[in-house]
Every structure is written in structure tokens, then in C-alpha cells.
Short mmCIF file of C-alpha atoms in Angstrom, two decimals:
data_model
loop_
_atom_site.label_atom_id
_atom_site.label_comp_id
_atom_site.label_asym_id
_atom_site.label_seq_id
_atom_site.Cartn_x
_atom_site.Cartn_y
_atom_site.Cartn_z
CA MET A 1 -55.08 10.06 33.13
CA THR A 2 -55.90 7.83 36.33
CA VAL A 3 -52.66 6.53 38.67
CA PRO A 4 -53.57 2.67 39.61
CA ALA A 5 -53.88 2.57 43.60
CA SER A 6 -51.01 -0.45 43.85
CA LEU A 7 -49.06 2.15 42.38
CA ALA A 8 -49.87 5.14 45.03
CA MET A 9 -50.01 2.96 47.33
CA ALA A 10 -46.30 1.26 46.83
CA THR A 11 -44.66 5.16 45.65
CA GLY A 12 -46.90 6.04 49.57
CA ALA A 13 -45.01 3.27 51.57
CA LEU A 14 -41.62 4.38 49.32
CA VAL A 15 -41.51 8.17 50.54
CA VAL A 16 -42.56 7.15 54.34
CA GLY A 17 -39.97 4.18 54.10
CA ALA A 18 -37.49 7.30 53.18
CA VAL A 19 -38.58 9.58 55.77
CA VAL A 20 -38.34 6.64 58.31
CA GLY A 21 -35.01 5.99 57.67
CA PHE A 22 -33.55 9.78 57.64
CA LEU A 23 -34.97 10.22 61.27
CA LEU A 24 -33.17 7.02 62.05
CA ALA A 25 -30.32 8.05 60.47
CA ARG A 26 -30.22 11.24 61.83
CA SER A 27 -31.18 10.49 65.06
CA ARG A 28 -28.14 7.55 65.23
CA ARG A 29 -25.77 10.42 63.68
CA ARG A 30 -27.10 12.59 67.42
CA ARG A 31 -26.55 9.22 69.94
CA GLU A 32 -23.00 9.00 68.06
CA GLU A 33 -22.19 13.32 68.29
CA ARG A 34 -23.41 12.61 72.02
CA ARG A 35 -21.73 9.52 73.00
CA PRO A 36 -18.16 10.55 75.10
CA THR A 37 -14.73 10.45 73.49
CA GLY A 38 -12.17 7.94 74.89
CA PRO A 39 -11.64 4.09 76.17
CA THR A 40 -14.32 2.13 78.17
CA VAL A 41 -14.06 1.28 80.86
CA ALA A 42 -13.56 -2.21 80.64
CA GLU A 43 -10.37 -0.87 78.77
CA LEU A 44 -9.62 1.67 81.75
CA LEU A 45 -10.09 -1.64 83.84
CA ARG A 46 -7.66 -3.33 81.94
CA ARG A 47 -5.08 -0.86 82.28
CA LEU A 48 -5.79 -0.52 85.78
CA ILE A 49 -4.93 -3.94 86.32
CA SER A 50 -2.12 -4.38 83.91
CA SER A 51 -0.48 -1.41 86.00
CA SER A 52 -1.33 -2.77 89.09
CA ASN A 53 1.58 -2.69 91.54
CA ASN A 54 0.55 -5.69 93.12
CA GLY A 55 -0.07 -8.98 91.26
CA VAL A 56 -3.84 -9.88 90.09
CA VAL A 57 -4.14 -12.94 88.68
CA VAL A 58 -7.99 -14.32 87.47
CA LEU A 59 -8.40 -18.24 87.57
CA ASN A 60 -11.81 -20.09 86.24
CA ARG A 61 -13.35 -23.00 88.14
CA PHE A 62 -11.02 -25.80 86.52
CA ASP A 63 -8.13 -23.03 87.86
CA ASP A 64 -6.88 -21.93 84.37
CA LEU A 65 -5.62 -18.43 83.20
CA VAL A 66 -8.22 -15.99 82.68
CA LEU A 67 -6.26 -12.84 82.80
CA HIS A 68 -3.37 -12.01 85.06
CA ASN A 69 -1.22 -8.84 84.68
CA PRO A 70 3.03 -8.52 83.88
CA ARG A 71 3.40 -8.11 88.00
CA ALA A 72 2.41 -11.03 88.54
CA LEU A 73 4.77 -12.93 86.96
CA ALA A 74 7.31 -10.75 88.05
CA LEU A 75 6.34 -11.94 91.17
CA GLY A 76 6.52 -15.62 90.36
CA VAL A 77 3.03 -15.91 90.92
CA ILE A 78 2.00 -16.82 87.21
CA ARG A 79 4.85 -19.91 85.75
CA ASN A 80 5.03 -21.53 82.52
CA ASN A 81 1.60 -20.45 81.71
CA GLN A 82 0.23 -21.62 84.95
CA ALA A 83 -0.47 -20.06 88.58
CA ASP A 84 1.48 -21.02 91.32
CA PRO A 85 0.34 -24.92 92.87
CA ARG A 86 0.45 -23.04 96.14
CA ALA A 87 -2.73 -20.23 94.35
CA ARG A 88 -4.26 -22.94 92.83
CA SER A 89 -4.85 -25.12 95.67
CA ALA A 90 -6.37 -22.03 97.81
CA ALA A 91 -8.23 -21.07 94.69
CA GLU A 92 -10.26 -24.23 95.43
CA GLN A 93 -10.79 -23.48 99.01
CA VAL A 94 -12.36 -20.38 98.31
CA ARG A 95 -14.36 -21.59 95.98
CA GLU A 96 -15.42 -24.32 99.30
CA THR A 97 -16.05 -21.94 101.63
CA ASP A 98 -16.86 -18.92 99.39
CA GLU A 99 -14.28 -16.54 101.90
CA PRO A 100 -11.08 -14.98 101.31
CA MET A 101 -7.78 -16.63 102.55
CA GLU A 102 -4.02 -15.15 102.49
CA ILE A 103 -1.55 -17.49 101.11
CA ASP A 104 2.30 -17.21 101.15
CA LEU A 105 3.75 -17.38 97.33
CA SER A 106 7.27 -16.63 98.48
CA PRO A 107 10.07 -17.83 95.97
CA LEU A 108 10.92 -21.54 97.71
CA GLU A 109 13.94 -21.67 96.63
CA ALA A 110 16.93 -17.69 96.37
CA ARG A 111 17.00 -16.27 92.70
CA GLY A 112 19.51 -13.78 93.41
CA ARG A 113 17.63 -9.98 93.45
CA GLN A 114 14.48 -11.35 92.46
CA PRO A 115 11.51 -10.68 95.60
CA GLU A 116 11.89 -12.54 98.16
CA ALA A 117 8.33 -12.35 100.69
CA VAL A 118 5.62 -12.64 98.64
CA LEU A 119 2.13 -13.07 100.42
CA ALA A 120 -1.59 -13.15 98.49
CA GLU A 121 -5.57 -12.70 99.29
CA VAL A 122 -7.25 -15.12 97.60
CA ARG A 123 -10.65 -14.08 97.05
CA PRO A 124 -13.95 -15.47 95.50
CA LEU A 125 -15.36 -13.25 92.21
CA GLY A 126 -18.65 -15.97 92.07
CA ASP A 127 -19.54 -18.35 89.17
CA GLY A 128 -16.55 -20.72 90.11
CA PHE A 129 -14.26 -17.47 89.24
CA THR A 130 -11.33 -16.41 91.89
CA VAL A 131 -8.83 -13.49 92.24
CA VAL A 132 -5.02 -14.48 93.74
CA GLU A 133 -3.72 -10.65 94.84
CA ALA A 134 -0.25 -10.82 95.65
CA VAL A 135 2.09 -8.33 97.42
CA ASP A 136 5.58 -7.83 97.32
CA HIS A 137 7.19 -7.88 101.20
CA SER A 138 10.20 -7.93 100.46
CA GLU A 139 12.37 -4.84 101.48
CA ALA A 140 10.36 -4.66 104.67
CA VAL A 141 11.46 -7.69 105.40
CA ARG A 142 14.90 -7.14 104.67
CA LEU A 143 14.61 -3.97 106.50
CA GLU A 144 13.59 -5.60 109.46
CA ALA A 145 16.66 -8.28 108.97
CA THR A 146 18.54 -5.34 108.58
CA ARG A 147 16.98 -3.90 112.03
CA ARG A 148 17.52 -7.10 113.90
CA ASP A 149 21.52 -7.76 112.62
CA PHE A 150 21.20 -3.73 113.91
CA VAL A 151 20.45 -4.30 117.41
CA ALA A 152 22.74 -7.54 117.69
CA ASN A 153 25.64 -5.75 116.50
CA VAL A 154 24.78 -2.74 119.10
CA SER A 155 24.46 -5.16 121.98
CA HIS A 156 27.42 -6.88 121.53
CA GLU A 157 29.81 -3.84 120.97
CA LEU A 158 28.09 -1.84 123.63
CA LYS A 159 28.68 -4.94 125.66
CA THR A 160 32.24 -5.57 125.54
CA PRO A 161 33.74 -2.11 126.92
CA VAL A 162 30.86 -2.47 129.60
CA GLY A 163 31.69 -5.65 130.72
CA ALA A 164 35.87 -4.41 130.51
CA ILE A 165 34.78 -1.20 132.62
CA ALA A 166 33.43 -4.29 135.45
CA LEU A 167 36.23 -5.95 135.26
CA LEU A 168 39.18 -3.20 135.64
CA THR A 169 36.88 -1.23 138.43
CA GLU A 170 36.91 -4.87 140.29
CA ALA A 171 40.19 -4.72 140.19
CA VAL A 172 41.37 -1.47 140.67
CA LEU A 173 39.52 -2.36 144.48
CA ASP A 174 41.73 -5.27 144.83
CA ALA A 175 44.71 -3.38 144.29
CA ALA A 176 43.29 -0.74 146.39
CA GLU A 177 47.26 -0.48 148.64
CA ASP A 178 49.00 -0.90 145.31
CA THR A 179 49.51 2.88 143.59
CA ASP A 180 50.83 1.65 140.15
CA GLU A 181 48.50 -1.01 139.26
CA VAL A 182 45.47 1.29 140.64
CA ARG A 183 47.14 3.92 137.69
CA ARG A 184 47.26 0.97 135.68
CA PHE A 185 44.17 0.58 135.90
CA GLY A 186 43.05 3.62 135.90
CA GLU A 187 44.29 4.07 132.34
CA LYS A 188 42.51 0.82 130.85
CA ILE A 189 39.37 2.07 132.89
CA LEU A 190 40.02 5.19 130.95
CA ARG A 191 40.10 4.20 127.56
CA GLU A 192 37.05 1.65 127.55
CA SER A 193 34.94 4.82 129.29
CA THR A 194 36.70 6.80 125.72
CA ARG A 195 35.60 3.87 123.21
CA LEU A 196 32.20 3.83 124.58
CA GLY A 197 31.71 7.07 124.74
CA GLN A 198 32.69 7.91 121.20
CA LEU A 199 31.01 4.47 120.44
CA VAL A 200 27.27 5.43 121.67
CA THR A 201 28.41 9.66 119.99
CA GLU A 202 28.26 7.58 116.52
CA LEU A 203 25.66 6.13 117.20
CA ILE A 204 24.19 8.88 117.47
CA ALA A 205 24.97 10.54 114.60
CA LEU A 206 24.07 7.77 112.40
CA SER A 207 20.79 7.32 113.34
CA ARG A 208 20.32 11.27 112.69
CA LEU A 209 21.89 10.51 109.14
CA GLN A 210 19.27 8.01 108.98
CA GLY A 211 16.47 8.85 110.17
CA ALA A 212 13.74 11.32 109.84
CA GLU A 213 15.60 13.58 111.56
CA ARG A 214 15.98 17.36 109.28
CA LEU A 215 19.54 17.92 108.49
CA PRO A 216 20.97 20.90 109.44
CA ASP A 217 20.36 23.93 106.76
CA LEU A 218 23.04 23.73 104.11
CA ASN A 219 25.46 26.58 104.03
CA VAL A 220 28.60 27.36 102.03
CA VAL A 221 31.64 25.51 103.38
CA GLU A 222 34.83 25.97 102.12
CA VAL A 223 36.84 22.64 101.26
CA ASP A 224 40.01 23.71 102.28
CA ALA A 225 38.53 24.87 105.59
CA VAL A 226 37.25 21.36 106.41
CA VAL A 227 40.69 20.05 105.33
CA ARG A 228 42.64 21.84 107.90
CA GLU A 229 39.94 20.67 110.78
CA ALA A 230 40.22 17.51 110.23
CA LEU A 231 43.85 17.50 110.10
CA GLY A 232 43.66 19.36 113.27
CA ARG A 233 41.65 17.04 114.85
CA THR A 234 43.85 13.58 113.26
CA GLN A 235 46.84 15.29 114.42
CA LEU A 236 47.31 13.64 118.04
CA SER A 237 46.45 10.32 116.50
CA ALA A 238 49.41 10.29 112.95
CA GLU A 239 52.37 11.75 115.28
CA SER A 240 51.46 9.42 117.56
CA ALA A 241 51.39 6.40 114.63
CA GLU A 242 54.50 8.36 113.68
CA ILE A 243 52.04 9.03 110.50
CA ASN A 244 53.54 11.73 108.23
CA VAL A 245 50.08 13.67 106.35
CA THR A 246 51.20 15.62 103.57
CA THR A 247 47.96 17.93 101.81
CA ASP A 248 48.04 19.71 97.91
CA ALA A 249 47.53 23.71 98.17
CA PRO A 250 44.69 25.12 98.99
CA SER A 251 41.91 24.93 96.15
CA GLY A 252 39.60 27.41 96.94
CA LEU A 253 36.76 25.60 96.24
CA LEU A 254 33.64 25.54 98.03
CA VAL A 255 31.15 23.35 98.38
CA GLU A 256 27.67 23.41 99.25
CA GLY A 257 26.73 21.75 102.70
CA ASP A 258 26.84 21.46 106.60
CA ARG A 259 30.33 22.23 108.03
CA THR A 260 30.42 19.93 111.06
CA LEU A 261 29.02 16.15 109.05
CA LEU A 262 31.69 17.40 106.27
CA VAL A 263 34.55 17.44 108.90
CA THR A 264 33.16 14.45 110.43
CA ALA A 265 33.45 12.67 107.30
CA LEU A 266 36.75 13.50 106.42
CA SER A 267 37.89 13.30 109.91
CA ASN A 268 36.83 9.41 109.89
CA LEU A 269 38.01 9.08 106.37
CA LEU A 270 41.96 10.21 108.30
CA GLU A 271 41.64 8.36 111.35
CA ASN A 272 41.27 5.04 109.15
CA ALA A 273 44.33 5.95 107.19
CA VAL A 274 46.53 6.14 110.11
CA ALA A 275 45.12 3.48 111.69
CA TYR A 276 45.50 1.07 108.52
CA SER A 277 49.46 2.81 108.26
CA THR A 278 52.69 1.06 109.33
CA ALA A 279 54.87 3.54 111.12
CA GLY A 280 56.49 5.93 108.97
CA SER A 281 54.10 5.17 106.31
CA PRO A 282 52.45 8.60 104.24
CA VAL A 283 49.24 9.97 104.28
CA SER A 284 48.11 12.34 101.82
CA ILE A 285 45.32 14.62 101.43
CA SER A 286 44.15 16.10 97.94
CA ARG A 287 41.11 18.59 96.34
CA ARG A 288 40.00 18.76 93.06
CA LEU A 289 37.03 19.89 91.14
CA VAL A 290 36.05 17.32 88.18
CA GLU A 291 33.14 17.74 86.28
CA GLY A 292 31.31 19.96 88.47
CA MET A 293 32.17 17.76 91.92
CA VAL A 294 34.64 18.65 93.96
CA GLU A 295 36.62 15.12 95.25
CA ILE A 296 38.70 14.98 98.46
CA ALA A 297 40.99 12.38 98.20
CA VAL A 298 42.76 10.45 100.85
CA THR A 299 45.55 8.25 100.29
CA ASP A 300 47.43 5.64 102.45
CA ARG A 301 50.31 2.89 101.65
CA GLY A 302 48.64 0.73 104.59
CA LEU A 303 47.53 -3.10 104.29
CA GLY A 304 44.90 -2.47 101.38
CA ILE A 305 41.47 -4.18 101.23
CA PRO A 306 41.21 -7.57 99.17
CA GLU A 307 38.58 -7.09 96.57
CA ASP A 308 36.33 -9.30 97.60
CA GLU A 309 35.68 -7.05 100.74
CA GLN A 310 35.60 -4.29 99.72
CA GLN A 311 32.10 -4.15 98.69
CA ARG A 312 31.46 -4.43 102.47
CA VAL A 313 33.71 -1.67 104.48
CA PHE A 314 31.10 0.71 104.23
CA GLU A 315 28.66 -1.49 106.60
CA ARG A 316 28.63 -1.00 109.84
CA PHE A 317 30.32 -2.93 112.21
CA TYR A 318 32.44 -4.83 109.35
CA ARG A 319 36.01 -4.49 110.19
CA ALA A 320 38.48 -5.76 107.08
CA ASP A 321 41.10 -6.71 109.91
CA LYS A 322 39.40 -6.82 112.86
CA ALA A 323 42.62 -8.27 115.42
CA ARG A 324 43.82 -4.68 114.72
CA SER A 325 40.62 -2.22 114.69
CA ARG A 326 40.49 -3.64 118.22
CA ALA A 327 43.59 -2.65 119.05
CA THR A 328 43.08 0.31 117.60
CA GLY A 329 39.81 1.33 119.45
CA GLY A 330 37.49 1.67 116.04
CA THR A 331 34.16 1.52 117.01
CA GLY A 332 33.38 -0.02 113.41
CA LEU A 333 30.96 3.12 112.45
CA GLY A 334 33.37 5.19 110.78
CA LEU A 335 32.99 4.59 106.76
CA ALA A 336 29.22 4.18 107.50
CA ILE A 337 28.69 8.07 108.54
CA VAL A 338 30.74 8.63 105.42
CA LYS A 339 29.02 7.47 103.34
CA HIS A 340 26.03 9.00 105.05
CA VAL A 341 27.08 12.39 105.08
CA ALA A 342 27.51 12.00 101.84
CA ALA A 343 24.77 10.56 100.44
CA ASN A 344 23.29 13.48 102.31
CA HIS A 345 25.03 16.13 100.83
CA GLY A 346 24.08 13.92 97.33
CA GLY A 347 27.08 12.94 96.48
CA GLU A 348 29.45 9.81 97.01
CA VAL A 349 32.05 8.47 98.81
CA ARG A 350 34.26 6.13 96.23
CA LEU A 351 37.09 3.29 97.42
CA TRP A 352 40.42 1.90 95.12
CA SER A 353 42.03 -0.30 96.95
CA LEU A 354 44.99 -2.72 96.25
CA PRO A 355 46.27 -5.22 98.99
CA GLY A 356 50.04 -4.82 100.16
CA THR A 357 49.37 -1.29 97.94
CA GLY A 358 46.86 1.20 100.02
CA SER A 359 43.75 2.30 99.59
CA THR A 360 42.34 5.60 98.37
CA PHE A 361 39.09 6.53 99.88
CA THR A 362 37.45 10.00 97.73
CA LEU A 363 34.69 11.92 99.24
CA CYS A 364 32.98 13.41 96.37
CA LEU A 365 30.72 16.23 96.41
CA PRO A 366 28.31 18.64 94.49
CA ALA A 367 30.38 22.39 93.82
CA HIS A 368 28.90 25.51 94.84
CA LEU A 369 27.18 26.81 91.91
CA GLY A 370 28.95 30.05 92.48
CA VAL A 371 32.86 29.37 91.33
CA GLU A 372 34.03 27.13 89.27
CA PRO A 373 37.33 27.93 88.10
CA GLU A 374 38.01 26.44 84.61
CA GLU A 375 42.02 25.72 85.28
CA GLN A 376 41.06 23.24 88.17
CA GLN A 377 38.24 21.68 85.84
CA GLU A 378 40.72 17.66 85.70
CA LYS A 379 39.61 14.80 83.49
CA THR A 380 38.89 12.09 85.85
CA PRO A 381 42.42 9.33 85.78
CA GLU A 382 41.72 6.11 84.76
CA ARG A 383 42.26 3.66 87.49
CA THR A 384 42.59 -0.50 87.63
CA THR A 385 40.15 -0.70 90.01
CA ARG A 386 36.83 1.47 91.45
CA LEU A 387 34.25 0.60 93.13
CA VAL A 388 31.18 3.29 94.18
CA VAL A 389 29.03 2.95 96.91
CA THR A 390 26.07 5.48 96.77
CA GLY A 391 24.01 6.22 99.17
CA THR A 392 20.29 5.22 97.23
CA GLU A 393 20.88 1.08 98.19
CA PRO A 394 19.10 -0.51 101.34
CA THR A 395 22.69 -1.36 102.64
CA ASP A 396 24.26 0.29 105.29
CA GLY A 397 27.99 0.61 106.62
CA GLY A 398 30.53 0.78 109.08
CA THR A 399 34.48 1.25 109.60
CA LEU A 400 37.52 -0.62 108.38
#
């Protein structure tokens, strides 16, 4: 039987088509197998912009939003689904000049803890598109303001004793023939020079605690030894003020730290308690272990601190009672040193105070891991008010 030519040609075409289809399908499968798995470049770029710590906004020629990341919203570059008018104005100028420019997008009104200083660069992307990249400089601005305040405070605090010494020296020279007057002025000069020396010493100590200078290696320190030495340092001032300082029984507790710094911190707390207590009132020190933390509490029955000032007593040069602080010769840096010593040891300092009742400053330090007597474990008692001041905030402190 003879196969028609047309049927033979149709069969051949089907066979060729099937072969070509098979080859194309196999080639496609091979390409798909060779294609790397994972996100595309576009997806990676989207993720990069979304996770950027800078605010990124892309505008078209009509200043409409093309894309933006969450950080742009946080910095206030985008509000109500529109770019800041200052950014839109800058984008228009950049499109005309084809040159990048920097602009200030800082908030025009205070918004609590929101960014205070936002600077941005607007760059052309071509075809009428522009990108606004904003950076938060608030922390740098706050640090600079703190530095200026610190320099101003130090200048003021240093000028006071230096000026007093100069005037008293002139008085001594004028009264050179009067022995009693010379002695009286000489005692005042000694007092002012001592205060000046103490101020310089504490400024150096504070700069070391806050700066890049490496702290001494931490060793195992006996808490009882720290308490004894701090008591010895403040014994004279306590006796002069007729203050009776009492302590609890030795605890045997250990911490890891620098003994000199810890003694300085506890001495500052004791000196504060003595300075702000009335004659005859008690000051006490207690030690205990609470959930892995050694707590050394200094309690007085003095003036107390108003609630609105409790958050400021750890600021450098801040004094709750300025007149009394001057009379006691305080430098205004004692509690700043306490706060930074605690922070550098991985601890904190807590304050409980009530005006007319007294105050309790508690130095909390991690206990040495090798010693945790079960009989000394206690629950933290509830108190009506307690302020916790840690060393993680960009705020510095001072004494009462």
C-alpha cells in the first residue's frame, strides 16, 4: 500500500516538531537548573534600602513619592505620605542644576525624644528622579551641648576658689602686721586651696571613668574591707558634724572590681550623708546579697530630696541645696563619680528619698561568682519610691 506524499510530509513535520519541542524543553530545564537560587538583585536592593540606618526617599519629577524606607518616617522626612516641603524644594533645585546639595531637615518643633538634628543630601538620579538621604546627628549635637555645658561649669567652679585665694592673699599682705588676721585669712586660703585641689582631683577621676582610658584590671574585693576603709575616710567629718555612723555585721561578701574606685564611690556616698544630715542624726551602712547582686546601702535621716530633683542629683555640678553645698565645700562631682564607678563595674546606683525623712543611696554590684551564701539571699523589699540611675544614658552626674 502506497502512503500518500502529503501524509508522509505531515508525519515528518510532527516528528520534527516533537524533537524540537523536546530539545527546547530540555534546554529550558538546564537553564533553570543552572540559575542560582535566592533573591534577585532588585530584592537585595530593596532589603538594603529598607534596613538602612539613614532615611532614604526617592522622588519623581513631580515630587511624588516613588519609594521610601521606615527610617525616613522615623526621622520625619516623610509625613502624611508626603516628603518634607524643604526636601521637595531642594529636589526641584537639584533637578534644575543637576548638582547635589545638603539641607537641614531638623524638626521645626520639639517632639520629646524624637531626632533633634537631621541633615540630608539631595542627589539627582537622572530622568527627573532625585534621592533624599537623611542622617540623624542628634547624638552628636547633644554631646557637643554637654561638652559646652561641662566646660562652662568647670570654668565657673574653678574660678570661685581661685578668685577667693587671690583676694585672701591680698588681705594677708595688707594685714601682714596683724598676726591674728594673718592666721584667720591663712586658714581660709588653706580651705579654698584644699577645695580647689579636691575639685581638680575629682575632675581627673571623672574624666578617666568617662573617657577611653582603660580601667584597672578587676580583682576579687572584700566588701567588708571597702566599708571599713570608707568609714575611716569619713570618720573625721562625721565626728566634726556630730554624726553617728553605724554599720551592720560583717557579711563576708565578695565582688569583682577595683578596690580604690569602690572605696572612693562609697566614701562619696558617706560624705553626702554626713553633709546633709543634722547634728546628732544617724547614718547607717548595710550590706546584703540579693539575686546575685551585692547591695551596699547608705541611709541618712537628713533633708531628703524632692521627687522632681531626684533624676538630676547625678548630674555633674548639680546641687539640690546649693547654699548648703557651698557651706560644706562640696565639688558637685561626688555622685557623678559614684554613678560611673557603678556602671564601669557592671552595676548601678539607686536612690530612695523623701523630703523631711531622709535618703538611701544603694550601690549595686555583681557578686563574685564563687561566693553566694544561701542564708544571705533575700527578696528586695518594696519601697514607696525608688529611682534607678544606670550608666547607659548619655547624662552625667554630680553630688548633692
